[in-house]
PDB file of C-alpha atoms in Angstrom:
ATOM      1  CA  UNK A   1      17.805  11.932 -15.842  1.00  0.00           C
ATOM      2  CA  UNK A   2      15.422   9.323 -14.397  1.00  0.00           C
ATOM      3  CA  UNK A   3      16.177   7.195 -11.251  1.00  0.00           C
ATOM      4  CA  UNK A   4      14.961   4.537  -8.839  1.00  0.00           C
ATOM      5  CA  UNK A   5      13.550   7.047  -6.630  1.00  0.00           C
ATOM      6  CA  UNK A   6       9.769   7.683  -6.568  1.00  0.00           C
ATOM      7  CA  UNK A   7       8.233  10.908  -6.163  1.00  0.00           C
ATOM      8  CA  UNK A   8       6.855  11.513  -3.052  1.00  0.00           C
ATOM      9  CA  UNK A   9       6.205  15.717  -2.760  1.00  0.00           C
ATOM     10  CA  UNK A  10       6.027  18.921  -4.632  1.00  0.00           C
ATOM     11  CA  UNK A  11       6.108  21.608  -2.526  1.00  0.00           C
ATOM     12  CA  UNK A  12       7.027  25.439  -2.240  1.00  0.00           C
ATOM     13  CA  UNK A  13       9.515  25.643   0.705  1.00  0.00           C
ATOM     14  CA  UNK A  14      10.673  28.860   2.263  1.00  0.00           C
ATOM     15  CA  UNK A  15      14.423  28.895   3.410  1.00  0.00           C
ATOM     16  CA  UNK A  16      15.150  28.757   6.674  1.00  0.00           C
ATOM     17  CA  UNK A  17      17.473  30.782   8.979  1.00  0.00           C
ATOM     18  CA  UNK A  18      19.006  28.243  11.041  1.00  0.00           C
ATOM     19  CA  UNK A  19      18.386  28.411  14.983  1.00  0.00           C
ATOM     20  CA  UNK A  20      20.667  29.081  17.708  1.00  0.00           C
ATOM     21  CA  UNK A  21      20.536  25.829  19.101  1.00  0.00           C
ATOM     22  CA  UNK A  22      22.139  24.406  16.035  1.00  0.00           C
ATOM     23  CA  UNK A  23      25.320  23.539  15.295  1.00  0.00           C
ATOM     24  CA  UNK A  24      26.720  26.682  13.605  1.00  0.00           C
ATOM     25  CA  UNK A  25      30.235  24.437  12.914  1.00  0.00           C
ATOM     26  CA  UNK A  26      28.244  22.095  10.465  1.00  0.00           C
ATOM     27  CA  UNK A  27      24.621  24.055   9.929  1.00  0.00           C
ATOM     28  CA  UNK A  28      24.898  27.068   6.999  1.00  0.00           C
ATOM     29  CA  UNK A  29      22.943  30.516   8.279  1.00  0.00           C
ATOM     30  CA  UNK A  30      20.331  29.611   5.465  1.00  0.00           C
ATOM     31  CA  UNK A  31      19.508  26.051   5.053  1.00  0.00           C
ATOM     32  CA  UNK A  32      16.826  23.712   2.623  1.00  0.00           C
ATOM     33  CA  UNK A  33      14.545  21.338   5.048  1.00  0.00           C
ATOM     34  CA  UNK A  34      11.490  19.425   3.963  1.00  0.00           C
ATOM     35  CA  UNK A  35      10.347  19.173   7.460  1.00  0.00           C
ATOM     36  CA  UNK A  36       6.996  21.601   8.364  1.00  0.00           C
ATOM     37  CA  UNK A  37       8.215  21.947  12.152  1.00  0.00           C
ATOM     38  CA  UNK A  38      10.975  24.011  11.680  1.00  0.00           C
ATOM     39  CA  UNK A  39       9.844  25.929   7.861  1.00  0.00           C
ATOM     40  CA  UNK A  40       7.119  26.902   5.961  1.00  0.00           C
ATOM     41  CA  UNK A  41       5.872  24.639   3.677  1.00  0.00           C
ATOM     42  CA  UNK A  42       3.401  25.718   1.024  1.00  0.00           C
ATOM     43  CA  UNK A  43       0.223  24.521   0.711  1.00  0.00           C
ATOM     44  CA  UNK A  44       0.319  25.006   4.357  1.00  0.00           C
ATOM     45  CA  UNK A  45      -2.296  22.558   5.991  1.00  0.00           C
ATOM     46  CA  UNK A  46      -4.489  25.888   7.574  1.00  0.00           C
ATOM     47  CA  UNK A  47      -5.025  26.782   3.694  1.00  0.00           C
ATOM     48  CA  UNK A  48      -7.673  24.295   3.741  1.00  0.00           C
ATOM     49  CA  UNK A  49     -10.920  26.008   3.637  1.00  0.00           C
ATOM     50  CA  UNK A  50     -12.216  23.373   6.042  1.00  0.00           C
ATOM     51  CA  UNK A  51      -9.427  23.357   8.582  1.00  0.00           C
ATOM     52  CA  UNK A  52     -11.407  26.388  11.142  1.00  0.00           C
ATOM     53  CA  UNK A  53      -8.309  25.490  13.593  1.00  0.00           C
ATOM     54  CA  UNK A  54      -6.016  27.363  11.243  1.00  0.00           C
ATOM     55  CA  UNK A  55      -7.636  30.845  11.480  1.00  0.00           C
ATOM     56  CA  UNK A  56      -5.044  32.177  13.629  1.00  0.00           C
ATOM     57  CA  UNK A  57      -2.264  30.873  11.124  1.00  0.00           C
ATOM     58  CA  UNK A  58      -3.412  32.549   8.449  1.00  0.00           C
ATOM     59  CA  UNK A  59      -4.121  35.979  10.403  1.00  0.00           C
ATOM     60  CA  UNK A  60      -0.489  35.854  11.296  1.00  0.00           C
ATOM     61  CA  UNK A  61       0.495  35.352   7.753  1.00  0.00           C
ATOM     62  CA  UNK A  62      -1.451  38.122   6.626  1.00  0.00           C
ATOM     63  CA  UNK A  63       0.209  40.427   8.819  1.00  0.00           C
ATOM     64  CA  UNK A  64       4.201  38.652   8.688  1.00  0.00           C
ATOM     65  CA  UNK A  65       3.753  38.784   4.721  1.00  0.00           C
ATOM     66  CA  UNK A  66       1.183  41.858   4.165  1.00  0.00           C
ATOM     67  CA  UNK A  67      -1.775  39.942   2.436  1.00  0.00           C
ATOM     68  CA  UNK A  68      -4.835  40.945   2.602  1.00  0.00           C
ATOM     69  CA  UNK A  69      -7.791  39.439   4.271  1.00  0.00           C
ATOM     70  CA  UNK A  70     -10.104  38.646   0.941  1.00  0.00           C
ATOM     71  CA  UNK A  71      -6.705  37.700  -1.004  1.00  0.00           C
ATOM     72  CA  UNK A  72      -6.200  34.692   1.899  1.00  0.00           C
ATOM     73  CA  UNK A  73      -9.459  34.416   1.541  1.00  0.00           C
ATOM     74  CA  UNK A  74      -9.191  33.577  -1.915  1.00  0.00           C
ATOM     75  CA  UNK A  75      -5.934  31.574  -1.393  1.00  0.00           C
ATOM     76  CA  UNK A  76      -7.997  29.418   0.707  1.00  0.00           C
ATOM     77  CA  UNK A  77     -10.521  28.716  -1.729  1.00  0.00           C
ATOM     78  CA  UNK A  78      -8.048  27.856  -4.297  1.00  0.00           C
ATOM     79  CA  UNK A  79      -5.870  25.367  -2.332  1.00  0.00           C
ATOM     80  CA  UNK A  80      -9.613  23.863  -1.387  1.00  0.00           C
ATOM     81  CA  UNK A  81     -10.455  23.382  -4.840  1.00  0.00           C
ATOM     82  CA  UNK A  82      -7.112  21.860  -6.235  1.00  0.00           C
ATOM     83  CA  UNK A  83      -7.050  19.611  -3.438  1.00  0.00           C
ATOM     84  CA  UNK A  84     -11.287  18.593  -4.828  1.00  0.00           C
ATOM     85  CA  UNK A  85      -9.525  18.037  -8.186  1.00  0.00           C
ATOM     86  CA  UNK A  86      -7.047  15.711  -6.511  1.00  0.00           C
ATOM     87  CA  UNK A  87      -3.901  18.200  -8.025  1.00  0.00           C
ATOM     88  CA  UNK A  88      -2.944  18.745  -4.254  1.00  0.00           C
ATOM     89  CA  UNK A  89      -3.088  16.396  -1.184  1.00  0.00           C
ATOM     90  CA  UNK A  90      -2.869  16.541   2.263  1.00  0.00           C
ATOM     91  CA  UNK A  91      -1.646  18.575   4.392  1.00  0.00           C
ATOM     92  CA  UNK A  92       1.233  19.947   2.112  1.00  0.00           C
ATOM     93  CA  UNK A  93       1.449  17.704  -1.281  1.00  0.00           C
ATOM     94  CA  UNK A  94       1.742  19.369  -4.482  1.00  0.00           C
ATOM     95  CA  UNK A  95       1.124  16.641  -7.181  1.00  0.00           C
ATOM     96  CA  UNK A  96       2.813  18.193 -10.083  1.00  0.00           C
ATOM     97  CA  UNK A  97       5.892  20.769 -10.819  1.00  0.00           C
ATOM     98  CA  UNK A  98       2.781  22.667 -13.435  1.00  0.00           C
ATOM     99  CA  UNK A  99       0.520  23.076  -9.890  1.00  0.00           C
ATOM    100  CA  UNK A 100       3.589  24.204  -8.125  1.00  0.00           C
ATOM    101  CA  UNK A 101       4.580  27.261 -10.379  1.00  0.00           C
ATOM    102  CA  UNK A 102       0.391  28.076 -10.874  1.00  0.00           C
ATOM    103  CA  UNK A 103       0.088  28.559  -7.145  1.00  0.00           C
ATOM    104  CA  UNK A 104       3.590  30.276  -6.984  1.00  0.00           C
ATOM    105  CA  UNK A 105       2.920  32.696  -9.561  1.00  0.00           C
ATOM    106  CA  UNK A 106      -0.391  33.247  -8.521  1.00  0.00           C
ATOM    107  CA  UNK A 107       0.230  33.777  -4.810  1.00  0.00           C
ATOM    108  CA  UNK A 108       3.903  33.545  -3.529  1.00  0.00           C
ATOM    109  CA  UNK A 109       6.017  35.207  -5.739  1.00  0.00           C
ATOM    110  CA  UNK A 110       6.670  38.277  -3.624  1.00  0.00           C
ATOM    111  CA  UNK A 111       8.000  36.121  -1.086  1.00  0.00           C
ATOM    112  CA  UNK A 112      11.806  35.795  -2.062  1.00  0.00           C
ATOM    113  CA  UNK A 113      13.053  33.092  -0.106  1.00  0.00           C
ATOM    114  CA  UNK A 114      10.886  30.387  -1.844  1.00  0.00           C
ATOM    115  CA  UNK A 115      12.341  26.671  -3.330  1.00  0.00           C
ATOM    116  CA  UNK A 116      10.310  24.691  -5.369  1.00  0.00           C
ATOM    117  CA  UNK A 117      11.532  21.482  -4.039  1.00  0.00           C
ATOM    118  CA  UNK A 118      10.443  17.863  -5.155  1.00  0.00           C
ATOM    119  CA  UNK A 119      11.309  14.749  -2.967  1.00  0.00           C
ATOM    120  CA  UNK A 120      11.175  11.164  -3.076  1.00  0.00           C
ATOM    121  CA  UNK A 121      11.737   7.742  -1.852  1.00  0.00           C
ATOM    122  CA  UNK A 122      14.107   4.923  -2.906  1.00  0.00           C
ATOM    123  CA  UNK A 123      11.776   2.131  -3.884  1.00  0.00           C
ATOM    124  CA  UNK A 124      11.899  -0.203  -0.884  1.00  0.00           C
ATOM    125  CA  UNK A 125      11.459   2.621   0.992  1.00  0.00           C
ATOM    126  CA  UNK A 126       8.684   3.829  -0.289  1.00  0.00           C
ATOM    127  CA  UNK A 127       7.368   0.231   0.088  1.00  0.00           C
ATOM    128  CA  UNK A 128       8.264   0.942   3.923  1.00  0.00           C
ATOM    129  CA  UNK A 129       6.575   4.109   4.111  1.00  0.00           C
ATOM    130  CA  UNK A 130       3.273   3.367   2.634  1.00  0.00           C
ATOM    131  CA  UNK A 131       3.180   0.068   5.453  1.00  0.00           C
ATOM    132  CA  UNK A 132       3.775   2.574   7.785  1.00  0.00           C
ATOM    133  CA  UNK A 133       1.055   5.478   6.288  1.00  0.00           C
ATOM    134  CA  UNK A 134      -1.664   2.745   5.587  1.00  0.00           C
ATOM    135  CA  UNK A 135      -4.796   3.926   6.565  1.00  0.00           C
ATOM    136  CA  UNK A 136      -6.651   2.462   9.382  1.00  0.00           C
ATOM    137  CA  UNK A 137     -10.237   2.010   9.216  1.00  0.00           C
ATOM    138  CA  UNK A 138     -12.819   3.270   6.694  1.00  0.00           C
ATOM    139  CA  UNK A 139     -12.893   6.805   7.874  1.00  0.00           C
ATOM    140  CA  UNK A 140      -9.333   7.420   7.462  1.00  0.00           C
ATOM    141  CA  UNK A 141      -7.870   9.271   4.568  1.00  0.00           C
ATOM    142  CA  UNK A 142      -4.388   8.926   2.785  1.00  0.00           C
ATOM    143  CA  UNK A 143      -1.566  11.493   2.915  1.00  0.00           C
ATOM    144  CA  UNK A 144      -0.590  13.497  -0.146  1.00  0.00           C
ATOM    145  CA  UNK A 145       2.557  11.793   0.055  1.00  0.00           C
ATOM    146  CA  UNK A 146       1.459   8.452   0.408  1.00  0.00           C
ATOM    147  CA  UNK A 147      -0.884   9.245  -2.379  1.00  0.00           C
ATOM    148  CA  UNK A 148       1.804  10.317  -4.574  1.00  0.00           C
ATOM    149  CA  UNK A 149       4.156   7.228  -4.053  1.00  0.00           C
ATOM    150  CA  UNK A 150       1.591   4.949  -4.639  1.00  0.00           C
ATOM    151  CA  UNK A 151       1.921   5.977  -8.395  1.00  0.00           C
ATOM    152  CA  UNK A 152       5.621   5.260  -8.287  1.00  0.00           C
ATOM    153  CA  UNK A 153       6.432   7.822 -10.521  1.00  0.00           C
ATOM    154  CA  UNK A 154       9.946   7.964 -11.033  1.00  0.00           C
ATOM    155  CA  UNK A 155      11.520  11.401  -9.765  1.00  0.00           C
ATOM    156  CA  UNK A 156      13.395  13.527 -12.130  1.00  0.00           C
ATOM    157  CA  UNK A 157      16.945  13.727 -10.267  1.00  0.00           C
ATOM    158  CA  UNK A 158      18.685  16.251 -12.844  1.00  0.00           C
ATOM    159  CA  UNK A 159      18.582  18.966 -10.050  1.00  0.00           C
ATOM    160  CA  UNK A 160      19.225  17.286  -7.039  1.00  0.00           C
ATOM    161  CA  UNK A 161      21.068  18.638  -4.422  1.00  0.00           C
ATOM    162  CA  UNK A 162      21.581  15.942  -1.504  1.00  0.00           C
ATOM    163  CA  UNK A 163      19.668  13.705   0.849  1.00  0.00           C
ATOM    164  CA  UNK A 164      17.578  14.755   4.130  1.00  0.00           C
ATOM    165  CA  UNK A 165      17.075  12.120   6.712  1.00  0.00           C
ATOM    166  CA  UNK A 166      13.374  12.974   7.674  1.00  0.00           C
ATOM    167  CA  UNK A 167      11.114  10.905   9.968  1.00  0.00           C
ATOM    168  CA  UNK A 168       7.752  10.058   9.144  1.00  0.00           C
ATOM    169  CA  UNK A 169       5.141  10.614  12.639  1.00  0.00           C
ATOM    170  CA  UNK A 170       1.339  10.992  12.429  1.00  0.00           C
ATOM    171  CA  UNK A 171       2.178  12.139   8.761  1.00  0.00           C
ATOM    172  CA  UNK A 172       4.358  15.156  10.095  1.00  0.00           C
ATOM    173  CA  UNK A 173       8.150  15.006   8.927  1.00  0.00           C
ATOM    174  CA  UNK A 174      10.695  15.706  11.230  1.00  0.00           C
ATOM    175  CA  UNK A 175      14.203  16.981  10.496  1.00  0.00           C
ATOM    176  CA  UNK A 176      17.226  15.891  12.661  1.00  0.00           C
ATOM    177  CA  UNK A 177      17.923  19.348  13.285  1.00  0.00           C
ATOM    178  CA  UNK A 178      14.390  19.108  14.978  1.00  0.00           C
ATOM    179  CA  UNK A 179      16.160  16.491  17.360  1.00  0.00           C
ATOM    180  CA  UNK A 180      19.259  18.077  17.226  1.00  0.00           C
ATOM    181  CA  UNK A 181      21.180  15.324  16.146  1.00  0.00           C
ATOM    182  CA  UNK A 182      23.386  16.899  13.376  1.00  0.00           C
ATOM    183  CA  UNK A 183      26.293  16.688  15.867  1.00  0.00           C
ATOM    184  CA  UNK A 184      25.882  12.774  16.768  1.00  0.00           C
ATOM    185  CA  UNK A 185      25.407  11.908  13.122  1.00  0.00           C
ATOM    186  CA  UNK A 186      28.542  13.458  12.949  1.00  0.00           C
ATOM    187  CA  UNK A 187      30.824  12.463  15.743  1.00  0.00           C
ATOM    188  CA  UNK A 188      29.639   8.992  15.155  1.00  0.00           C
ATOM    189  CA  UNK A 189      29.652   8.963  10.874  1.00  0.00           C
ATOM    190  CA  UNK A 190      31.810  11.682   9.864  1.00  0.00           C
ATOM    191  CA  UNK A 191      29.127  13.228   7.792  1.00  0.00           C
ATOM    192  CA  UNK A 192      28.585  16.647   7.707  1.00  0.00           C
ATOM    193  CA  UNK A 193      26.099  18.574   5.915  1.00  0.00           C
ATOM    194  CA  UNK A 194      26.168  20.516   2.343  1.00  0.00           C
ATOM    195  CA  UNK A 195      25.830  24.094   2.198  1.00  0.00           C
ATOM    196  CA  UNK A 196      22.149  23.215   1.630  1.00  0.00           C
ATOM    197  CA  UNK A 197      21.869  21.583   5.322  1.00  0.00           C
ATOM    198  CA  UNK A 198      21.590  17.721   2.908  1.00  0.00           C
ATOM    199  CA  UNK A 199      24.233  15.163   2.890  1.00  0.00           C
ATOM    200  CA  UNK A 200      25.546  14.351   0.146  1.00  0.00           C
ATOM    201  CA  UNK A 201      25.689  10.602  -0.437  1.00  0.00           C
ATOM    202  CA  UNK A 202      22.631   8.430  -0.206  1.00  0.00           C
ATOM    203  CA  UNK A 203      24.704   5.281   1.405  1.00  0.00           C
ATOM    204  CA  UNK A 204      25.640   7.263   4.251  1.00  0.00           C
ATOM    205  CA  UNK A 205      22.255   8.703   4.473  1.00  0.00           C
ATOM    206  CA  UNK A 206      21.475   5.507   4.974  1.00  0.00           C
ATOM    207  CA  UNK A 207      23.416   4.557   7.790  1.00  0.00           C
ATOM    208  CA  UNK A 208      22.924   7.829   8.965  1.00  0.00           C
ATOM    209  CA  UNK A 209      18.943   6.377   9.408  1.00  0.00           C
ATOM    210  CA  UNK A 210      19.933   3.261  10.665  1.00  0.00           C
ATOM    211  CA  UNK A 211      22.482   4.978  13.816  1.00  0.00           C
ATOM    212  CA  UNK A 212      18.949   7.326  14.548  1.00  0.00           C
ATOM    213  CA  UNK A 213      16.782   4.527  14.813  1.00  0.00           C
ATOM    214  CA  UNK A 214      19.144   1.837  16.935  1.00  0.00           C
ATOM    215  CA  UNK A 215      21.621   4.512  18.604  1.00  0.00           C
ATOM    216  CA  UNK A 216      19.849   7.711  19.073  1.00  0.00           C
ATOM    217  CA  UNK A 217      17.847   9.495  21.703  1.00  0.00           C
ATOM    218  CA  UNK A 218      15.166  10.604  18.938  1.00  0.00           C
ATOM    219  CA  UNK A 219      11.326  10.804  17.930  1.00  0.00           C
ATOM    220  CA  UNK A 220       9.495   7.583  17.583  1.00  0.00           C
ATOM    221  CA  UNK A 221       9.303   8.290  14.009  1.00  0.00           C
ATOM    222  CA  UNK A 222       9.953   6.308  10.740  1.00  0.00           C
ATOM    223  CA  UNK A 223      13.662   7.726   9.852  1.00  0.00           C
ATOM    224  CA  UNK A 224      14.094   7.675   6.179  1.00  0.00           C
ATOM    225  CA  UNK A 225      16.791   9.386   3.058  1.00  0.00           C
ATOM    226  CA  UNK A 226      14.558  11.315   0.808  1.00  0.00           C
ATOM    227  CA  UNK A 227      16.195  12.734  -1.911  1.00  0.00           C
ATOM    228  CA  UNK A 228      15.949  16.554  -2.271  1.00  0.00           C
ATOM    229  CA  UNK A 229      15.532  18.034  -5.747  1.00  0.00           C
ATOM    230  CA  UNK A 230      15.462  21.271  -6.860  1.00  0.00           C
ATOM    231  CA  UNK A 231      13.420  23.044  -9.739  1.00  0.00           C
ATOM    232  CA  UNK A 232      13.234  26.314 -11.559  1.00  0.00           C
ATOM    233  CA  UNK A 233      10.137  28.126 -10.230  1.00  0.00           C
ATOM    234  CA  UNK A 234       9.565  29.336 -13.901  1.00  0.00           C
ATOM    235  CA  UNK A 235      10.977  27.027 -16.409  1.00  0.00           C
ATOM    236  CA  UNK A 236       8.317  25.059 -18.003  1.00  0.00           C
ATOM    237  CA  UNK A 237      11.114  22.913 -19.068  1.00  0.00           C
ATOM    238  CA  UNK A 238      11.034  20.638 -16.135  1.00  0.00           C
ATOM    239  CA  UNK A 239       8.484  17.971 -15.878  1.00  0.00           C
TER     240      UNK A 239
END
């Protein structure tokens, strides 16, 4: 079914293991996050044939994940070229669920922890978010997120599977678990996480957002619920 919620990212998102210094009480072992400082989000931003400061990312891929040189090489040259024919955007923003299974067939299905995972905005809050993301000055580009919710495309929710409060800084998204903060939002809320590492209801996501900005001891960041979706890596069905 359709929502209210505009599309903000495709991506292919590798599980993550959760980290000692989270609270194993209300944090599964293997969680869902959307935020690139704590899991691997694919297109990674050192795919970019441009990007030289990424050469040492994608050496150590090559050797954590066994891929050969010419085949990143390749990679790279294929991200680079989707991104010229505006079906990918900045740093990690897959534009389409079609884009998302090409590049997953093509180059990451050997990796078996992978979620293609779409997630969007409620529409004032996407309103917020692109005040926030505006570009500044001429030689300033636009994020592949705020590219994508500028089309206000309304989000296909049939597969979603909770809400991740994620804050917006320098176009980087930040978990709570980055800040540690599942515990407040729950001593304070009540709320405790899915077995996905999401909440489950959008309201309390909400105020969830609202206790991290007024309450909390957390990144200067734009806090926000996204809605987390989930979508067969295979069936064409989905659109």
């Amino acid at each position: 079914m359709k929502s209210d919620f505009y599309i903000g990212r495709y991506a292919l998102i590798e599980l993550f293991t959760r980290a000692d210094s989270m609270n194993a009480n209300l944090i599964n072992d293997v969680i869902i996050t959307n935020s690139e400082c704590i899991t691997t989000i694919f297109p990674a931003w050192w795919m970019f044939n441009w990007d030289l400061d990424g050469t040492n990312e994608r050496f150590e891929f090559c050797d954590n994940y066994n891929m050969s040189l010419e085949r990143m090489d390749e990679l790279c040259k294929e991200i680079t070229s989707l991104f010229e024919r505006k079906e990918l955007g900045y740093p990690n923003t897959i534009f389409n669920i079609d884009t998302a299974r090409y590049l997953y067939d093509k180059y990451f299905s050997f990796i078996d922890r992978i979620k293609l995972i779409g997630i969007g905005l409620e529409k004032k809050e996407a309103n917020n978010y692109l005040e926030y993301n505006k570009p500044i000055g001429e030689n300033e580009g636009e994020l592949g997120i705020y590219q994508l919710l500028k089309k206000k495309i309304l989000i296909d929710t049939s597969k979603i599977i909770g809400y991740e409060i994620l804050g917006c800084d320098l176009g980087i998204l930040h978990s709570v678990l980055c800040n540690k903060l599942e515990t407040d939002i729950f001593d304070k809320l009540n709320m405790k996480p899915n077995k996905f590492g999401l909440y489950d209801s959008y309201d309390e996501t909400l105020k969830a957002c609202k206790f991290i900005r007024e309450e909390c001891d957390a990144e200067n960041a734009l806090w926000q619920p996204w809605i987390v979706c989930e979508y067969n890596l295979r069936d064409r069905s989905d659109k």
